[in-house]
Each structure stands twice: as structure tokens, then as C-alpha cells.
C-alpha positions as a Markdown table, in Angstrom:
| # | Residue | x | y | z |
|---|---|---|---|---|
| 1 | Met | 10.8 | -23.2 | 31.7 |
| 2 | Leu | 8.6 | -25.0 | 29.6 |
| 3 | Ile | 9.9 | -25.1 | 25.8 |
| 4 | Gln | 7.7 | -25.2 | 22.8 |
| 5 | Arg | 8.7 | -25.9 | 19.4 |
| 6 | Leu | 7.7 | -23.5 | 16.5 |
| 7 | Thr | 8.6 | -25.0 | 12.9 |
| 8 | Lys | 8.6 | -22.1 | 10.3 |
| 9 | Met | 9.7 | -22.4 | 6.7 |
| 10 | Gly | 11.1 | -25.8 | 7.7 |
| 11 | Ile | 13.5 | -24.7 | 10.7 |
| 12 | Ser | 12.6 | -25.7 | 14.4 |
| 13 | Thr | 13.1 | -22.9 | 16.7 |
| 14 | Ala | 13.0 | -23.2 | 20.4 |
| 15 | Val | 10.6 | -20.6 | 22.1 |
| 16 | Thr | 10.6 | -20.0 | 26.0 |
| 17 | Ala | 7.4 | -19.9 | 27.8 |
| 18 | Phe | 7.0 | -16.8 | 29.9 |
| 19 | Asn | 4.4 | -15.5 | 32.5 |
| 20 | Thr | 4.0 | -12.2 | 30.6 |
| 21 | Lys | 3.8 | -9.2 | 32.6 |
| 22 | Val | 2.1 | -5.9 | 31.5 |
| 23 | Leu | 3.5 | -3.0 | 32.8 |
| 24 | Pro | 1.8 | 0.6 | 32.7 |
| 25 | Ala | 3.8 | 3.4 | 31.1 |
| 26 | Ser | 3.0 | 7.0 | 30.2 |
| 27 | Ala | 4.8 | 9.6 | 28.0 |
| 28 | Ala | 4.2 | 12.2 | 30.9 |
| 29 | Gln | 6.7 | 10.4 | 32.7 |
| 30 | Ile | 9.8 | 10.8 | 30.3 |
| 31 | Thr | 11.7 | 14.1 | 29.2 |
| 32 | Phe | 14.3 | 14.0 | 26.6 |
| 33 | Ser | 17.1 | 16.6 | 26.3 |
| 34 | Ser | 17.2 | 16.8 | 22.5 |
| 35 | Met | 14.5 | 16.2 | 19.9 |
| 36 | Leu | 16.7 | 14.5 | 17.5 |
| 37 | Glu | 20.5 | 14.4 | 18.1 |
| 38 | Asp | 20.7 | 12.6 | 21.5 |
| 39 | Gly | 18.9 | 10.2 | 23.3 |
| 40 | Ala | 19.5 | 11.3 | 27.0 |
| 41 | Phe | 16.4 | 11.5 | 29.0 |
| 42 | Thr | 15.0 | 11.9 | 32.6 |
| 43 | Ala | 12.2 | 9.8 | 33.9 |
| 44 | Ser | 10.0 | 10.3 | 37.1 |
| 45 | Thr | 10.3 | 7.6 | 39.6 |
| 46 | Asp | 7.0 | 6.0 | 38.9 |
| 47 | Ala | 8.5 | 5.1 | 35.4 |
| 48 | Ala | 11.0 | 2.8 | 36.9 |
| 49 | Pro | 9.4 | -0.4 | 36.9 |
| 50 | Trp | 8.8 | -0.4 | 33.1 |
| 51 | Ile | 12.2 | 1.2 | 32.3 |
| 52 | Asn | 14.1 | -1.2 | 34.4 |
| 53 | Ala | 12.2 | -4.5 | 33.3 |
| 54 | Ser | 12.4 | -3.5 | 29.6 |
| 55 | Arg | 16.1 | -2.5 | 29.8 |
| 56 | Asp | 17.0 | -5.8 | 31.6 |
| 57 | Ala | 15.0 | -8.0 | 29.1 |
| 58 | Leu | 16.2 | -6.5 | 26.0 |
| 59 | Arg | 20.0 | -6.3 | 27.1 |
| 60 | Gly | 19.3 | -9.9 | 28.0 |
| 61 | Asn | 18.3 | -10.5 | 24.4 |
| 62 | Met | 14.9 | -11.4 | 25.1 |
| 63 | Cys | 11.6 | -9.8 | 23.3 |
| 64 | Val | 9.4 | -7.0 | 25.0 |
| 65 | Gly | 6.2 | -5.7 | 23.5 |
| 66 | Ile | 6.6 | -1.8 | 23.1 |
| 67 | Pro | 4.0 | 1.1 | 22.2 |
| 68 | Thr | 5.0 | 3.2 | 19.2 |
| 69 | Glu | 3.0 | 5.9 | 17.3 |
| 70 | Thr | 2.2 | 3.3 | 14.6 |
| 71 | Val | 1.3 | 0.1 | 16.0 |
| 72 | Tyr | 2.7 | -2.0 | 19.0 |
| 73 | Gly | 6.1 | -3.4 | 18.0 |
| 74 | Leu | 7.8 | -6.7 | 19.2 |
| 75 | Ala | 11.3 | -5.6 | 20.0 |
| 76 | Ala | 14.8 | -7.1 | 20.3 |
| 77 | Asn | 18.3 | -6.4 | 20.4 |
| 78 | Ala | 19.2 | -5.5 | 16.8 |
| 79 | Leu | 23.0 | -6.2 | 17.2 |
| 80 | Asp | 22.6 | -9.9 | 18.2 |
| 81 | Ala | 21.5 | -12.7 | 15.8 |
| 82 | Ser | 20.0 | -14.9 | 18.4 |
| 83 | Ala | 18.0 | -12.1 | 19.8 |
| 84 | Val | 16.6 | -11.5 | 16.3 |
| 85 | Gln | 15.9 | -15.0 | 15.6 |
| 86 | Gln | 13.7 | -15.0 | 18.5 |
| 87 | Ile | 11.4 | -12.3 | 17.1 |
| 88 | Phe | 10.7 | -14.8 | 14.1 |
| 89 | Ala | 10.0 | -17.5 | 16.5 |
| 90 | Val | 7.8 | -15.6 | 18.7 |
| 91 | Lys | 5.6 | -14.2 | 15.7 |
| 92 | Gly | 5.8 | -17.3 | 13.7 |
| 93 | Arg | 7.3 | -14.9 | 11.0 |
| 94 | Pro | 9.0 | -16.2 | 8.0 |
| 95 | Ser | 12.7 | -15.8 | 8.3 |
| 96 | Asp | 13.2 | -14.1 | 5.0 |
| 97 | Asn | 10.9 | -11.2 | 5.8 |
| 98 | Pro | 13.1 | -8.3 | 6.6 |
| 99 | Leu | 12.9 | -6.3 | 10.1 |
| 100 | Ile | 13.1 | -2.4 | 10.7 |
| 101 | Val | 15.7 | -1.3 | 13.1 |
| 102 | His | 14.4 | 1.3 | 15.5 |
| 103 | Val | 16.7 | 4.0 | 17.2 |
| 104 | Ser | 16.3 | 6.5 | 19.7 |
| 105 | Ser | 18.5 | 9.4 | 18.2 |
| 106 | Ile | 20.5 | 10.5 | 15.3 |
| 107 | Arg | 23.7 | 9.7 | 17.4 |
| 108 | Met | 22.7 | 6.1 | 17.9 |
| 109 | Leu | 22.0 | 5.6 | 14.2 |
| 110 | Arg | 25.4 | 7.2 | 13.3 |
| 111 | Ala | 27.3 | 5.0 | 16.1 |
| 112 | Leu | 26.0 | 2.0 | 14.2 |
| 113 | Tyr | 28.5 | 2.5 | 11.2 |
| 114 | His | 31.5 | 2.8 | 13.6 |
| 115 | Leu | 31.0 | -0.6 | 15.4 |
| 116 | Pro | 32.7 | -3.7 | 14.5 |
| 117 | Ala | 31.0 | -6.3 | 12.3 |
| 118 | Cys | 28.8 | -8.6 | 13.7 |
| 119 | Asp | 30.6 | -11.6 | 13.4 |
| 120 | Asp | 33.5 | -9.8 | 15.5 |
| 121 | Ala | 33.3 | -11.5 | 19.1 |
| 122 | Gln | 32.1 | -8.6 | 21.4 |
| 123 | Lys | 32.2 | -9.9 | 25.0 |
| 124 | Val | 30.3 | -6.7 | 26.4 |
| 125 | Gln | 27.1 | -5.1 | 24.6 |
| 126 | Pro | 27.8 | -1.4 | 23.6 |
| 127 | Phe | 25.7 | 1.5 | 25.2 |
| 128 | Leu | 24.6 | 3.8 | 22.3 |
| 129 | Gly | 22.6 | 7.1 | 21.6 |
| 130 | Thr | 24.1 | 9.7 | 24.2 |
| 131 | Asp | 27.0 | 12.1 | 23.8 |
| 132 | Asn | 28.6 | 10.5 | 26.8 |
| 133 | Ala | 32.1 | 9.1 | 26.5 |
| 134 | Ala | 31.6 | 7.0 | 29.7 |
| 135 | Leu | 28.7 | 5.4 | 28.2 |
| 136 | Glu | 29.7 | 5.0 | 24.6 |
| 137 | Gly | 33.2 | 4.1 | 25.3 |
| 138 | Ser | 36.2 | 6.4 | 24.3 |
| 139 | Ala | 37.0 | 4.8 | 21.1 |
| 140 | Leu | 33.5 | 5.2 | 19.7 |
| 141 | His | 33.0 | 8.6 | 21.1 |
| 142 | Ala | 36.3 | 9.7 | 19.4 |
| 143 | Ala | 35.2 | 8.1 | 16.4 |
| 144 | Leu | 31.8 | 10.0 | 16.1 |
| 145 | Gln | 33.8 | 13.4 | 17.0 |
| 146 | Ala | 36.1 | 12.6 | 14.2 |
| 147 | Ala | 33.5 | 12.0 | 11.7 |
| 148 | Glu | 31.8 | 15.2 | 12.4 |
| 149 | Gln | 34.7 | 17.1 | 11.2 |
| 150 | Thr | 33.6 | 16.1 | 7.6 |
| 151 | Gly | 30.1 | 17.4 | 7.9 |
| 152 | Glu | 26.7 | 16.8 | 9.5 |
| 153 | Trp | 25.6 | 13.4 | 9.9 |
| 154 | Pro | 28.4 | 12.1 | 7.4 |
| 155 | Glu | 27.3 | 8.5 | 7.8 |
| 156 | Ile | 23.7 | 9.0 | 6.5 |
| 157 | Pro | 23.1 | 9.5 | 2.8 |
| 158 | Gln | 22.5 | 13.1 | 1.8 |
| 159 | Ala | 19.3 | 12.7 | 0.1 |
| 160 | Tyr | 17.7 | 11.9 | 3.5 |
| 161 | His | 18.9 | 14.9 | 5.5 |
| 162 | Asp | 16.1 | 17.1 | 4.6 |
| 163 | Val | 13.6 | 14.2 | 5.1 |
| 164 | Ile | 14.7 | 13.4 | 8.6 |
| 165 | Arg | 14.8 | 17.2 | 9.6 |
| 166 | Lys | 11.0 | 17.3 | 8.7 |
| 167 | Phe | 9.9 | 13.8 | 9.5 |
| 168 | Trp | 11.9 | 12.4 | 12.3 |
| 169 | Pro | 11.1 | 11.1 | 14.7 |
| 170 | Gly | 8.0 | 10.0 | 13.2 |
| 171 | Ala | 6.2 | 7.3 | 11.1 |
| 172 | Leu | 8.7 | 7.0 | 8.5 |
| 173 | Thr | 11.3 | 4.3 | 7.8 |
| 174 | Leu | 14.4 | 4.9 | 5.8 |
| 175 | Ile | 16.4 | 2.4 | 3.6 |
| 176 | Met | 19.8 | 2.6 | 4.7 |
| 177 | Pro | 23.0 | 1.2 | 3.9 |
| 178 | Arg | 23.7 | -1.8 | 6.1 |
| 179 | Pro | 26.2 | -1.0 | 8.9 |
| 180 | Pro | 28.5 | -4.0 | 9.5 |
| 181 | Cys | 27.2 | -4.6 | 13.0 |
| 182 | Ile | 23.7 | -5.6 | 11.9 |
| 183 | Pro | 23.4 | -9.3 | 11.4 |
| 184 | Ile | 22.0 | -10.6 | 8.2 |
| 185 | Glu | 19.0 | -12.1 | 9.9 |
| 186 | Val | 17.5 | -8.5 | 10.4 |
| 187 | Leu | 17.6 | -8.3 | 6.5 |
| 188 | Gly | 15.7 | -11.4 | 6.0 |
| 189 | Gly | 18.8 | -13.3 | 5.0 |
| 190 | His | 19.6 | -11.3 | 2.1 |
| 191 | Gly | 20.6 | -7.7 | 0.7 |
| 192 | Thr | 23.0 | -4.9 | 1.5 |
| 193 | Thr | 20.4 | -2.2 | 3.0 |
| 194 | Val | 18.7 | -2.0 | 6.2 |
| 195 | Ala | 15.4 | -0.3 | 7.0 |
| 196 | Val | 15.8 | 2.3 | 9.9 |
| 197 | Arg | 13.1 | 4.2 | 11.8 |
| 198 | Phe | 13.4 | 6.7 | 14.6 |
| 199 | Pro | 9.9 | 6.5 | 16.5 |
| 200 | Ser | 8.2 | 9.8 | 17.9 |
| 201 | His | 6.4 | 7.7 | 20.6 |
| 202 | Thr | 8.2 | 9.1 | 24.0 |
| 203 | Val | 7.7 | 5.7 | 25.7 |
| 204 | Ala | 9.3 | 3.8 | 22.7 |
| 205 | Arg | 12.0 | 6.1 | 22.5 |
| 206 | Ala | 13.0 | 5.9 | 26.2 |
| 207 | Ala | 12.9 | 2.1 | 26.1 |
| 208 | Ile | 15.4 | 2.1 | 23.1 |
| 209 | Ala | 17.4 | 4.9 | 24.9 |
| 210 | Ala | 17.3 | 3.1 | 28.3 |
| 211 | Cys | 18.8 | -0.1 | 26.8 |
| 212 | Gly | 21.3 | 1.6 | 24.7 |
| 213 | Leu | 20.6 | -0.8 | 21.8 |
| 214 | Pro | 19.0 | -0.3 | 18.4 |
| 215 | Leu | 15.9 | -2.5 | 18.6 |
| 216 | Ala | 14.6 | -4.7 | 15.6 |
| 217 | Ala | 10.8 | -4.4 | 15.9 |
| 218 | Pro | 8.1 | -5.6 | 13.8 |
| 219 | Ser | 4.5 | -5.4 | 14.7 |
| 220 | Ala | 3.8 | -7.3 | 17.9 |
| 221 | Asn | 1.0 | -9.8 | 16.6 |
| 222 | Ala | 1.1 | -13.2 | 15.3 |
| 223 | Ser | 2.2 | -13.3 | 11.8 |
| 224 | Gly | -0.4 | -12.7 | 9.1 |
| 225 | Arg | -3.0 | -11.3 | 11.8 |
| 226 | Pro | -4.2 | -7.6 | 12.1 |
| 227 | Ser | -1.4 | -5.4 | 13.7 |
| 228 | Pro | -1.9 | -4.4 | 17.3 |
| 229 | Thr | -2.8 | -1.0 | 18.3 |
| 230 | Leu | -3.4 | -1.8 | 21.8 |
| 231 | Ala | -1.4 | -3.7 | 24.4 |
| 232 | Ala | -4.3 | -6.2 | 24.9 |
| 233 | His | -4.0 | -7.0 | 21.1 |
| 234 | Val | -0.3 | -8.1 | 21.8 |
| 235 | Arg | -1.4 | -10.2 | 24.8 |
| 236 | His | -4.3 | -11.8 | 22.9 |
| 237 | Asp | -1.7 | -13.0 | 20.1 |
| 238 | Leu | 1.5 | -13.4 | 22.2 |
| 239 | Asp | 0.9 | -14.0 | 25.6 |
| 240 | Gly | 3.2 | -16.6 | 27.3 |
| 241 | Arg | 5.7 | -16.0 | 24.4 |
| 242 | Leu | 7.4 | -12.9 | 25.7 |
| 243 | Pro | 8.3 | -11.8 | 29.3 |
| 244 | Leu | 7.1 | -8.2 | 29.1 |
| 245 | Ile | 4.6 | -5.9 | 27.3 |
| 246 | Ile | 4.5 | -2.0 | 28.0 |
| 247 | Asp | 1.1 | -0.7 | 27.8 |
| 248 | Ser | 1.0 | 3.0 | 26.8 |
| 249 | Gly | -2.6 | 3.0 | 25.7 |
| 250 | Pro | -3.9 | 3.1 | 22.1 |
| 251 | Cys | -1.3 | 3.9 | 19.2 |
| 252 | Asp | -2.1 | 7.3 | 17.8 |
| 253 | Val | -1.3 | 6.7 | 14.0 |
| 254 | Gly | -2.9 | 3.2 | 13.8 |
| 255 | Val | -1.2 | 2.0 | 10.7 |
| 256 | Glu | 2.6 | 1.2 | 10.3 |
| 257 | Ser | 5.2 | 3.6 | 9.0 |
| 258 | Thr | 5.8 | 4.5 | 5.4 |
| 259 | Val | 9.0 | 3.0 | 4.1 |
| 260 | Leu | 11.1 | 5.3 | 1.7 |
| 261 | Asp | 14.0 | 4.4 | -0.5 |
| 262 | Ala | 16.3 | 7.2 | -1.4 |
| 263 | Tyr | 19.5 | 5.0 | -1.4 |
| 264 | Ser | 19.4 | 1.8 | -3.1 |
| 265 | Ser | 19.5 | 1.1 | -6.8 |
| 266 | Asn | 15.6 | 0.9 | -6.7 |
| 267 | Ala | 15.8 | 4.7 | -6.2 |
| 268 | Tyr | 17.6 | 5.5 | -9.3 |
| 269 | Val | 16.2 | 5.7 | -13.0 |
| 270 | Asp | 18.9 | 6.1 | -15.7 |
| 271 | Gly | 21.4 | 7.2 | -13.0 |
| 272 | Glu | 18.9 | 9.9 | -11.7 |
| 273 | Leu | 17.8 | 9.9 | -8.1 |
| 274 | Val | 13.9 | 9.3 | -8.3 |
| 275 | Pro | 12.8 | 8.3 | -4.5 |
| 276 | Cys | 10.2 | 5.6 | -4.2 |
| 277 | Ile | 7.8 | 4.5 | -1.5 |
| 278 | Leu | 8.0 | 0.8 | -0.8 |
| 279 | Arg | 5.1 | 0.6 | 1.8 |
| 280 | Pro | 2.6 | 3.3 | 2.3 |
| 281 | Gly | 2.2 | 4.3 | 5.9 |
| 282 | Gly | 1.8 | 7.0 | 8.5 |
| 283 | Val | 3.7 | 9.7 | 6.4 |
| 284 | Thr | 1.5 | 10.3 | 3.3 |
| 285 | Phe | 2.9 | 10.5 | -0.4 |
| 286 | Glu | 1.7 | 14.2 | -0.8 |
| 287 | Ser | 3.6 | 15.0 | 2.5 |
| 288 | Leu | 7.0 | 13.6 | 1.1 |
| 289 | Gln | 6.3 | 15.2 | -2.5 |
| 290 | Ser | 6.1 | 18.5 | -0.8 |
| 291 | Leu | 9.7 | 18.5 | 0.1 |
| 292 | Gly | 10.5 | 19.2 | -3.8 |
| 293 | Gly | 13.7 | 18.6 | -5.7 |
| 294 | Ala | 14.1 | 14.9 | -6.4 |
| 295 | Tyr | 10.9 | 14.2 | -4.1 |
| 296 | Glu | 8.8 | 15.9 | -6.8 |
| 297 | Arg | 9.3 | 12.5 | -8.9 |
| 298 | Leu | 8.4 | 10.2 | -6.0 |
| 299 | Arg | 7.1 | 6.9 | -7.2 |
| 300 | Val | 5.0 | 4.4 | -5.2 |
| 301 | Tyr | 5.9 | 0.6 | -5.5 |
| 302 | Arg | 3.4 | -1.3 | -7.4 |
| 303 | Arg | 1.4 | 1.5 | -8.4 |
| 304 | Asp | 4.4 | 3.2 | -10.5 |
| 305 | Phe | 6.9 | 0.3 | -11.0 |
| 306 | Thr | 7.6 | -3.3 | -9.8 |
| 307 | Ser | 10.8 | -5.4 | -9.2 |
| 308 | Thr | 10.8 | -9.1 | -9.6 |
| 309 | Glu | 14.0 | -9.1 | -7.4 |
| 310 | Met | 12.2 | -7.3 | -4.6 |
| 311 | Glu | 9.1 | -9.5 | -4.7 |
| 312 | Val | 11.5 | -12.6 | -4.2 |
| 313 | Asn | 14.0 | -10.8 | -1.7 |
| 314 | Pro | 12.1 | -8.0 | -0.3 |
| 315 | Thr | 14.3 | -5.1 | 1.3 |
| 316 | Thr | 11.4 | -4.2 | 3.7 |
| 317 | Pro | 8.3 | -5.7 | 5.5 |
| 318 | Gly | 4.8 | -5.7 | 4.1 |
| 319 | Met | 6.1 | -6.8 | 0.6 |
| 320 | Lys | 6.1 | -10.3 | 0.0 |
| 321 | Tyr | 3.5 | -12.1 | 2.2 |
| 322 | Arg | -0.2 | -11.7 | 3.2 |
| 323 | His | -0.7 | -9.5 | 6.2 |
| 324 | Tyr | -3.4 | -8.2 | 8.5 |
| 325 | Ser | -6.1 | -10.8 | 8.1 |
| 326 | Pro | -8.6 | -11.5 | 10.7 |
| 327 | Thr | -10.1 | -15.1 | 10.8 |
| 328 | Ala | -13.4 | -13.9 | 9.2 |
| 329 | Pro | -13.0 | -13.2 | 5.5 |
| 330 | Val | -12.7 | -9.6 | 4.4 |
| 331 | Tyr | -14.9 | -8.0 | 1.6 |
| 332 | Leu | -13.3 | -5.0 | 0.3 |
| 333 | Phe | -15.3 | -2.5 | -1.8 |
| 334 | Val | -13.0 | -0.8 | -4.0 |
| 335 | Pro | -14.0 | 2.7 | -5.5 |
| 336 | Ser | -13.0 | 3.0 | -9.3 |
| 337 | Asp | -12.3 | 6.6 | -8.6 |
| 338 | Ala | -12.9 | 9.4 | -6.2 |
| 339 | Ser | -16.1 | 10.6 | -7.4 |
| 340 | Ser | -19.4 | 10.7 | -5.7 |
| 341 | Ala | -20.7 | 8.3 | -8.3 |
| 342 | Ser | -18.1 | 5.7 | -7.3 |
| 343 | Cys | -19.2 | 6.3 | -3.7 |
| 344 | Ala | -22.8 | 5.8 | -4.4 |
| 345 | Arg | -22.0 | 2.5 | -6.4 |
| 346 | Gln | -20.1 | 1.3 | -3.4 |
| 347 | Arg | -22.9 | 1.7 | -0.9 |
| 348 | Glu | -25.4 | 0.2 | -3.3 |
| 349 | Lys | -23.3 | -2.8 | -3.9 |
| 350 | Met | -22.8 | -3.0 | -0.2 |
| 351 | His | -26.5 | -2.9 | 0.6 |
| 352 | Glu | -27.3 | -5.5 | -2.4 |
| 353 | Leu | -24.8 | -8.0 | -1.1 |
| 354 | Leu | -25.7 | -7.6 | 2.7 |
| 355 | Ala | -29.3 | -8.4 | 1.8 |
| 356 | Gln | -28.0 | -11.9 | 0.4 |
| 357 | Gln | -26.1 | -12.7 | 3.5 |
| 358 | Lys | -26.8 | -15.1 | 6.2 |
| 359 | Gly | -25.1 | -15.1 | 9.6 |
| 360 | Lys | -23.6 | -12.4 | 11.7 |
| 361 | Ile | -21.8 | -9.5 | 9.3 |
| 362 | Gly | -19.4 | -6.9 | 10.2 |
| 363 | Val | -19.7 | -3.5 | 8.4 |
| 364 | Val | -17.1 | -1.0 | 8.3 |
| 365 | Thr | -18.2 | 2.4 | 6.5 |
| 366 | Val | -16.8 | 5.8 | 5.8 |
| 367 | Gly | -19.8 | 7.9 | 6.7 |
| 368 | Asp | -23.2 | 6.6 | 7.7 |
| 369 | Met | -24.7 | 4.7 | 5.0 |
| 370 | Gly | -28.0 | 3.6 | 6.7 |
| 371 | Thr | -26.9 | 0.0 | 7.4 |
| 372 | Ser | -29.0 | -1.8 | 9.8 |
| 373 | Gly | -30.1 | -5.3 | 10.9 |
| 374 | Ala | -30.0 | -7.5 | 13.7 |
| 375 | Asp | -27.2 | -9.5 | 12.6 |
| 376 | His | -25.4 | -6.5 | 11.6 |
| 377 | Val | -22.4 | -5.0 | 13.5 |
| 378 | Val | -21.7 | -1.7 | 12.1 |
| 379 | Cys | -18.8 | 0.6 | 12.6 |
| 380 | Val | -18.7 | 4.2 | 11.2 |
| 381 | Thr | -15.7 | 6.0 | 10.5 |
| 382 | Lys | -15.6 | 9.6 | 9.7 |
| 383 | Asp | -13.2 | 9.8 | 6.6 |
| 384 | Ala | -10.0 | 8.0 | 5.2 |
| 385 | Ala | -7.7 | 9.5 | 8.2 |
| 386 | Asp | -10.2 | 7.9 | 10.7 |
| 387 | Leu | -10.5 | 4.7 | 8.9 |
| 388 | Ala | -6.7 | 4.4 | 8.8 |
| 389 | His | -6.5 | 5.2 | 12.6 |
| 390 | Arg | -9.0 | 2.6 | 13.7 |
| 391 | Ile | -8.9 | -0.2 | 11.0 |
| 392 | Phe | -6.9 | -2.7 | 12.8 |
| 393 | Ala | -8.8 | -2.3 | 16.2 |
| 394 | Val | -12.0 | -2.3 | 14.3 |
| 395 | Leu | -11.0 | -5.7 | 12.3 |
| 396 | Arg | -9.9 | -7.3 | 15.9 |
| 397 | Met | -13.1 | -6.1 | 17.6 |
| 398 | Leu | -15.1 | -7.6 | 14.9 |
| 399 | Asp | -13.2 | -10.8 | 14.6 |
| 400 | Glu | -12.2 | -11.5 | 18.2 |
| 401 | Asp | -15.0 | -9.8 | 20.3 |
| 402 | Glu | -17.8 | -10.1 | 18.1 |
| 403 | His | -17.0 | -13.2 | 16.4 |
| 404 | Val | -18.6 | -12.0 | 12.9 |
| 405 | Asp | -18.7 | -14.5 | 10.1 |
| 406 | Lys | -17.8 | -12.0 | 7.4 |
| 407 | Ile | -16.5 | -8.4 | 7.3 |
| 408 | Phe | -17.8 | -5.8 | 4.9 |
| 409 | Val | -15.5 | -2.7 | 4.5 |
| 410 | Gln | -16.1 | 0.4 | 2.3 |
| 411 | Gly | -12.9 | 1.5 | 0.8 |
| 412 | Val | -11.5 | 5.1 | 0.0 |
| 413 | Asp | -9.7 | 6.8 | -2.6 |
| 414 | Glu | -6.1 | 6.4 | -2.2 |
| 415 | Ser | -5.2 | 9.9 | -1.8 |
| 416 | Asn | -3.5 | 10.9 | 1.3 |
| 417 | Glu | -4.2 | 8.6 | 4.2 |
| 418 | Gly | -6.2 | 6.8 | 1.7 |
| 419 | Met | -3.2 | 5.1 | 0.2 |
| 420 | Ala | -1.8 | 3.7 | 3.4 |
| 421 | Val | -5.1 | 2.2 | 4.5 |
| 422 | Met | -6.1 | 0.7 | 1.1 |
| 423 | Asn | -2.7 | -1.0 | 1.1 |
| 424 | Arg | -3.5 | -2.7 | 4.3 |
| 425 | Leu | -7.1 | -3.7 | 3.4 |
| 426 | Ala | -5.9 | -4.9 | -0.1 |
| 427 | Lys | -3.7 | -7.5 | 1.9 |
| 428 | Ala | -6.4 | -8.3 | 4.6 |
| 429 | Ala | -9.0 | -9.0 | 2.0 |
| 430 | Ser | -9.9 | -12.3 | 0.5 |
| 431 | His | -12.7 | -10.5 | -1.9 |
| 432 | His | -12.1 | -7.3 | -3.9 |
| 433 | Ile | -15.3 | -5.9 | -5.4 |
| 434 | Val | -14.5 | -2.8 | -7.6 |
| 435 | Cys | -17.5 | -0.3 | -7.6 |
């Protein structure tokens, strides 16, 4: 095979060149026995090609592009440092940018806390996630049974139990204590916590369950580019750099998961639990706050507090580096408030600046604002939720298909879905115009 060299952050890493295959998959092919606790599933015969190919690649410590409900992910074995290093190499991702670990069941998550440390030699990879002694191994099976005698989910911080019951599986990542089996590379080389998600996408969950391994999986795009919401986006960025992409159509949510911390020292103020959102995403601030109790005091990083330590050594992706940027510069028109007057100022300013532009301009609006022009490519979204769902696909379409020179985007108020989409647009934009 051909070997390419990728130098990132002063480290040269070998990347194998592949003839990337794209295999179709459908959620209708899969049936899980349990919604939450267990990863056992049955599959129709037509699912065998993608299940077998992804299982073999992932247990062979190779990367696979997988669909999730948020965006497509670049997945690899989270228990193996060399597999995790390939994720950074394939994406061109800075090695100090942490990864999220994805599990297929609560049992798989719990099992991680009963495995030996990652520096202990393991000749055979474990098979995790199902209540089956023959698959798990008798020692792990017994350890999980013994732990259950002390209470429900004893390995998982109590502050997350109600959150898990309401929002998992789903677009929510939780900051957890690092299990000894997770290599430090997953954490970006620093820290004592790990970000964990249980995706609701049936194909993603089946891919994890079929290989029996937790999967580290950032978005499956070249680092810094808009996140992929179609398999075609993954192939555009990473063709030849991974063996397999599983194509299950467009992602439902369209932006990455919300990252919630109710465990680390960042989640405490004067010794009292005050949970915080580290990255807005598919589960809204308002939905989490509705849990009550400590979550009534929910905070948002950079809106309500900041941390020099987290800026230097982030505990979750999306905190340190510029992300989501197309080649064309993005101009974000930011509303000063949620009023109709602010919206009118936005549109007036967009019209004013559009009249001054030369070249081909992409325009993304919330509602029809009457924008037209021979050199304007206009994309109209219905509301903040629709903008969040479509924004990455729209940015890619304008950049990669229409080859616009600039992209103007009408921003939204940061309530509900607006918080996540404005977080992404703020990072994608090189120009911010407050209206």
C-alpha cells in the first residue's frame, strides 16, 4: 500500500492509503433487544455486508466513517492508542483536541470501569456491551453482576442518572471519570475525565455493538472543515484515507452533540454542584434545565463563565480550535437581541452589504428576505431549528458545489436550537456584523 506522511503539530504520522468503499445501511435492518441497558440486536440478511465490513475494520484498529443522528463520525477502537492516533492522522486533527467515546449500551459504559488499565498487555480484545458471559468473559460478567449489588449503575456518577434516563440514547455527551482502559490519547494527552456519548442512530449503535468495542469518533471531516451530514461529505474530505464509509442517508439533527459536565471540578461552585454545558448541541439548554434540581442553575461555558485551564487543555472537542469553516469567508450577521427590530436591522444590513459586493455570493436566511440577484445563491431556512439542521450541508453546498466567493448568513437568537447553531457559525465566520 502507498504510505502518505501527514505532519501535524510537529509529529509525522503514517497514513495508509485505501480504496475507500461506501456501503449502504438502513435503520430498518436492525432491531435492538433493549433501548438502554443492553447492546444485543438482530439484523436482516441484507445488513451483513456493512455490519461484517465495519466489525472487521474496527476490530482491526482501522477507521470507519459511520452515520449518527448528529453528524457522520470517524470511528476507531477507543481502547487502542494506535487506533486512536489514526483518527488524528486521517483528519489532520491536532493531537491535543480530545475525542468523544461512543458506546452502544449502558452495559458497555459500565464495563469500561472493570477493564484493566490500557498499559496492561491484552492479547485479545474484549467484546463488550451485552449481558452474555460467553462474549464478555466470565471475569467481567461476574464483576458487573457484583457491582450491581451496590446499586443501579454504580460506575456512573449519580448526577447523570436522570439525564441518562431522559436523553440517552441521543445527542448528548457527558463528562465522566476516565476509565483506566481508555488511553490518554483519547483525552488529547491530558486530564482525568473522558467525554462519553450513547448515540440514538440505529446504524451507529449497531456498528458499535457489532464490534463489541467503544468507539472514539469525532466528526468525519478534514479538520477545520464543516462537519459532514452526508456520506458524500465524508468521501469528499477523506476519500482514500479510510477503508469504509457506511452510508445511511442524511443526519437527523445536523449539529454535533451537546456536551454536559456534572462531574468535574468545573461543575462545582463553592462546593455546590452547578452543571455546565461545555458545547451547545442537539439537546437544548432549556431541555436540560427542565430536569430541575441542580440543573435549574445550569450554566453555559463562555456565556456564564470561562476557564484559562480549559482553554489550554480542553476536556471536550470544539473548545480550542477554529472549526466548521468553508473555503469561502463567512459573514455572520448577529442579532443584538430577539426583537423584530433587530431582525429588521439584520436584513437591512445584509441588503446594504450585498449591494456592494462583486462576485458570486451565497446567502443563507431565516425566512424569505426578498434577496435576489444574478450572482446570488440564496438558501432560505424556516427557523432556528431548520437552520441548525441544514447549516453544515448548506455551507458545503455553497462552497463545494456553487463555488461562491463569500457566504452571508443571517444569525438567530440563542434560545433553544439557536444556541447550538450560533456557536457553530461563530466559529465558522471570519466576519461578525452585530445588528
